[in-house]
XYZ file of N, CA and C in Angstrom:
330
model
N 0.855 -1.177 0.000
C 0.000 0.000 0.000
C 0.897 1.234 0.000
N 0.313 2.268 -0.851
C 1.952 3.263 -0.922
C 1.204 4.342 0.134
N 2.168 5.437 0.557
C 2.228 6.128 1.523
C 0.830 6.882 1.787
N 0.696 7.321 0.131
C -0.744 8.314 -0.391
C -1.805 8.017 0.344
N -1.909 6.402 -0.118
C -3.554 5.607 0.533
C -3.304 5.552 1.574
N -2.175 5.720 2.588
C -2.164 5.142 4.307
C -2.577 6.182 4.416
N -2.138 7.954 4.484
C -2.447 8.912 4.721
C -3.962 9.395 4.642
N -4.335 8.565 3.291
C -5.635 9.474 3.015
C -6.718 8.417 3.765
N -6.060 7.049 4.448
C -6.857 5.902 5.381
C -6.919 6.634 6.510
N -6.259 7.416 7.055
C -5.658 7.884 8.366
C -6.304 9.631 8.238
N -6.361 9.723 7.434
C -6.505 11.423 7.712
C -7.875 11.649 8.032
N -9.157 11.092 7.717
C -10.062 11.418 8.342
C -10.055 11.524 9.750
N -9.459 11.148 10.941
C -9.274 10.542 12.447
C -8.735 11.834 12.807
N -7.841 12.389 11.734
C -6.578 13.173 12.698
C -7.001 14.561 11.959
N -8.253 14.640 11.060
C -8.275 15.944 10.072
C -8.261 17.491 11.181
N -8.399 17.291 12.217
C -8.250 18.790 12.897
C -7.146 18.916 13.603
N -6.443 17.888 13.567
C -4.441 18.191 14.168
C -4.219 18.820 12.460
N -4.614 17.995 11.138
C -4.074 18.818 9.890
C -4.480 20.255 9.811
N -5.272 20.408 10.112
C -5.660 22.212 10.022
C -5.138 23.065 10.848
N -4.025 22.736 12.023
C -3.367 23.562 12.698
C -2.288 23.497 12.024
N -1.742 22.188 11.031
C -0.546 22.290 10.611
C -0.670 22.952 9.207
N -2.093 23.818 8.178
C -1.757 24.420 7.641
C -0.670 25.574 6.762
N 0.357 25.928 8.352
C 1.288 26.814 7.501
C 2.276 26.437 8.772
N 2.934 25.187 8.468
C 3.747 24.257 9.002
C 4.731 24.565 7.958
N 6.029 24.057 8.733
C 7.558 23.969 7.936
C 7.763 22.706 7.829
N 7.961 22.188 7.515
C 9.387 20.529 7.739
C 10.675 21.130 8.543
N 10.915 19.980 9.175
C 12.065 20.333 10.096
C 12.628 19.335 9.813
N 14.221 19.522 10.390
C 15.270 18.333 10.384
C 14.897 17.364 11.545
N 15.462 16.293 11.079
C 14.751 15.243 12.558
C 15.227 15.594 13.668
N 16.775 15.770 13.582
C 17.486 15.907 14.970
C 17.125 17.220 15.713
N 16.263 18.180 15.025
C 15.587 18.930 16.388
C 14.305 18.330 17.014
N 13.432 17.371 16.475
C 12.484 16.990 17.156
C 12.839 15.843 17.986
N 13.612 14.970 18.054
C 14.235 14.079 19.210
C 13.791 12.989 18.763
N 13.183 12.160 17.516
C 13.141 11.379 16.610
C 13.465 11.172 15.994
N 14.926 11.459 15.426
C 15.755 11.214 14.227
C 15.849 9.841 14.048
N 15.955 8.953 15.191
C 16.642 7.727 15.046
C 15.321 6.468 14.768
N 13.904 7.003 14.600
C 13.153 6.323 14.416
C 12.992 5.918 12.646
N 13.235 4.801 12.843
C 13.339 4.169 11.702
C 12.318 3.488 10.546
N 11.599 3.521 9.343
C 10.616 2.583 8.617
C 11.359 1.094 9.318
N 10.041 0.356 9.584
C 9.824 -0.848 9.824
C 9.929 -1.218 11.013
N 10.246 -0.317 12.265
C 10.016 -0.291 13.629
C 8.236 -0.806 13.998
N 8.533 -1.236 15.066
C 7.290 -1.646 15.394
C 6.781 -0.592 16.427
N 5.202 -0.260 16.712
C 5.135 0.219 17.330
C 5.059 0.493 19.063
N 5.239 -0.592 19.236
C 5.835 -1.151 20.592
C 7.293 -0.982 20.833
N 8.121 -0.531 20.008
C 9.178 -0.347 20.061
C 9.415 1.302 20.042
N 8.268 1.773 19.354
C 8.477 3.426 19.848
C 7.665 3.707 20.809
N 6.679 3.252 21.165
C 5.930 3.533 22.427
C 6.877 3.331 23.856
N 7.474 2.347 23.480
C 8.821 2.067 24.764
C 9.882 2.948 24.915
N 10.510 3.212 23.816
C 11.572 4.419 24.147
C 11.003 6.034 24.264
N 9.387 5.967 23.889
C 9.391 7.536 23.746
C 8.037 8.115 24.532
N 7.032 6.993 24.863
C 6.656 7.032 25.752
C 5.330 7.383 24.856
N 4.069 7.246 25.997
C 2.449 7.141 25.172
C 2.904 8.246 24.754
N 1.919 8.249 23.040
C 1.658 9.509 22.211
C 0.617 10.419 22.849
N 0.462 12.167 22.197
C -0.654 12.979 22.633
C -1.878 12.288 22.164
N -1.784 12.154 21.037
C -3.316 11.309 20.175
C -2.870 10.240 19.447
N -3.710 8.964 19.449
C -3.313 8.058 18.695
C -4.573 7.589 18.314
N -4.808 7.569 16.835
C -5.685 6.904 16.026
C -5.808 5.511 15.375
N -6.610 4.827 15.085
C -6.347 3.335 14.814
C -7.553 3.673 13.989
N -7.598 2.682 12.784
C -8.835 2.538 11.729
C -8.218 0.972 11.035
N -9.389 0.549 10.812
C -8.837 -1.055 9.905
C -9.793 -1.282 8.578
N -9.001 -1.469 8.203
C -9.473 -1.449 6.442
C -9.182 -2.760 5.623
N -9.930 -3.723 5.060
C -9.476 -5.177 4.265
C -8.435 -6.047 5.012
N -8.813 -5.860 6.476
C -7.994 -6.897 7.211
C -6.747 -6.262 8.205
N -6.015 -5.063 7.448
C -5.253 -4.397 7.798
C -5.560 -3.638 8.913
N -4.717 -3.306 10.148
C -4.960 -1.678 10.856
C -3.735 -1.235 11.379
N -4.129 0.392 10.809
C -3.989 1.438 10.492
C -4.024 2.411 11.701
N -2.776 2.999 12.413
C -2.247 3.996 13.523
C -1.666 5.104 13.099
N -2.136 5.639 14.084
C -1.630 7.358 13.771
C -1.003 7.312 14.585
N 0.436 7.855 15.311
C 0.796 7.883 16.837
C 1.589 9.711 16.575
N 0.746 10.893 17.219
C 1.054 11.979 17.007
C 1.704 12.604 18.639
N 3.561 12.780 18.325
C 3.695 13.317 19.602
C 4.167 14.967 18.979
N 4.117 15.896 20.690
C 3.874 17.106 20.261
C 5.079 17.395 21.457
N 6.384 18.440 21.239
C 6.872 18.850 21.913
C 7.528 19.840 21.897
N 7.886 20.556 22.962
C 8.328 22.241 22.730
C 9.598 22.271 22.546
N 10.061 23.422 21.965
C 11.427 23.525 21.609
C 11.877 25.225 21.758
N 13.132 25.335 21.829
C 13.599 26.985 21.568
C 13.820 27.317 20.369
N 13.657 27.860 19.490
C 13.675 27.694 17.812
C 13.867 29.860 17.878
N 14.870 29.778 17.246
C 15.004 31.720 16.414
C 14.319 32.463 17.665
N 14.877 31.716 19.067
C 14.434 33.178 20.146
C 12.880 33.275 20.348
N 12.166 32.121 19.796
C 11.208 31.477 20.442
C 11.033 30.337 20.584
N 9.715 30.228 21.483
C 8.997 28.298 22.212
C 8.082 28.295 20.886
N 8.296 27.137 20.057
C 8.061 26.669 19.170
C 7.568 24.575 19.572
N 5.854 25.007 18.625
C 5.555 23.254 19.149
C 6.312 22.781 17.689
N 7.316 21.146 18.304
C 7.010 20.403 17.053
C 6.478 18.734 16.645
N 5.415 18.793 15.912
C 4.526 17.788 15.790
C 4.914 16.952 14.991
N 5.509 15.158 15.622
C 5.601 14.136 14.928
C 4.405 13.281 14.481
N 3.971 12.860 13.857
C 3.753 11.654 13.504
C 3.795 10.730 12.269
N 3.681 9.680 13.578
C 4.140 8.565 12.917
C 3.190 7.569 12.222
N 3.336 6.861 11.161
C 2.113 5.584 10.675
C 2.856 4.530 10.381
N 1.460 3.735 11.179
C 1.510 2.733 10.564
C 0.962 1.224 10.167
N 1.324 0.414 9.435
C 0.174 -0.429 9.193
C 0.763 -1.868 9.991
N -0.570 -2.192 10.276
C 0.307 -3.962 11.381
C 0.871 -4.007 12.026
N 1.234 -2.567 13.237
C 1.984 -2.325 14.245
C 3.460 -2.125 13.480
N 3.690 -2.124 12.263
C 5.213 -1.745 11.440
C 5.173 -0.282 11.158
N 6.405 0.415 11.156
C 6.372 2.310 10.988
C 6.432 2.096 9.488
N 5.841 2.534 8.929
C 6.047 2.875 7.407
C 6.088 4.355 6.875
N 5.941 5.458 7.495
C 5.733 6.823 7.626
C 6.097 7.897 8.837
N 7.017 8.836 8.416
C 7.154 9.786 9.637
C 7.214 11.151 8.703
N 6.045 11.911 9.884
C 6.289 13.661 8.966
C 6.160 14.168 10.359
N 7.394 15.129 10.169
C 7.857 16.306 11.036
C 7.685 17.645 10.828
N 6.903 18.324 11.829
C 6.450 19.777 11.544
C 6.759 20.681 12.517
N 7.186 21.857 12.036
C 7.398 22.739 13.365
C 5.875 23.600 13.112
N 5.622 23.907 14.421
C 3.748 24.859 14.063
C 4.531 26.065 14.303
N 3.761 26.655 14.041
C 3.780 28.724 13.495
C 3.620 28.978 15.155
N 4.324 30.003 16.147
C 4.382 30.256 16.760
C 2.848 30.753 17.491
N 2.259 30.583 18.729
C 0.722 31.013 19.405
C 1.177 32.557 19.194
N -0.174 33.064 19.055
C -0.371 34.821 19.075
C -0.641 34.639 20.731
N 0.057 35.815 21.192
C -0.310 36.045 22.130
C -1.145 37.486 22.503
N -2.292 37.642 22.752
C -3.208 38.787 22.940
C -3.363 38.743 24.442
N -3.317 40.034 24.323
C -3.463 40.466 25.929
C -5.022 40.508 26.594
């Protein structure tokens, strides 16, 4: 199954984490503290080193199921606290997908 169809299996579950990431960057891995997560990890194997996700979605489709595991963490980025949002997919408890986002800094109103 290529990446397209897991995403577009998965994106109904998670469609209002995508609308905050509207005017998202890509980031390098080694600032979000997941660099070393690898395709074909299981997900018991990242739940162990990195600990429960913020949201995690599951859907099963022709036998298959289908996880979202979305973690969210702060960082110092250009002289600000900047969130950045992993997640991960995947199908049969195997990682087949990772997208890394830094979010657009909160307005702060007084």
């Amino acid at each position: 199954m290529t990446k397209s169809i897991l995403r577009t299996l998965i994106a109904p579950a998670s469609a209002a984490l995508m609308l905050l990431a509207a005017s998202c960057s890509t980031i390098a891995p080694s600032n979000s503290g997941f660099g070393d997560v690898t395709i074909g990890m299981t997900k018991q194997e990242v739940v162990k080193k990195y600990g429960k996700p913020l949201l995690e979605n599951l859907s099963e489709q022709n036998g298959k199921q289908y996880n979202a595991l979305t973690y969210v963490k702060s960082v110092y980025v250009s002289g600000e606290w900047r969130e950045i949002r992993t997640e991960l997919f995947f199908v049969d408890s195997k990682l087949v997908d990772k997208v890394e986002q830094i979010l657009p800094p909160k307005s702060h109103h007084p």
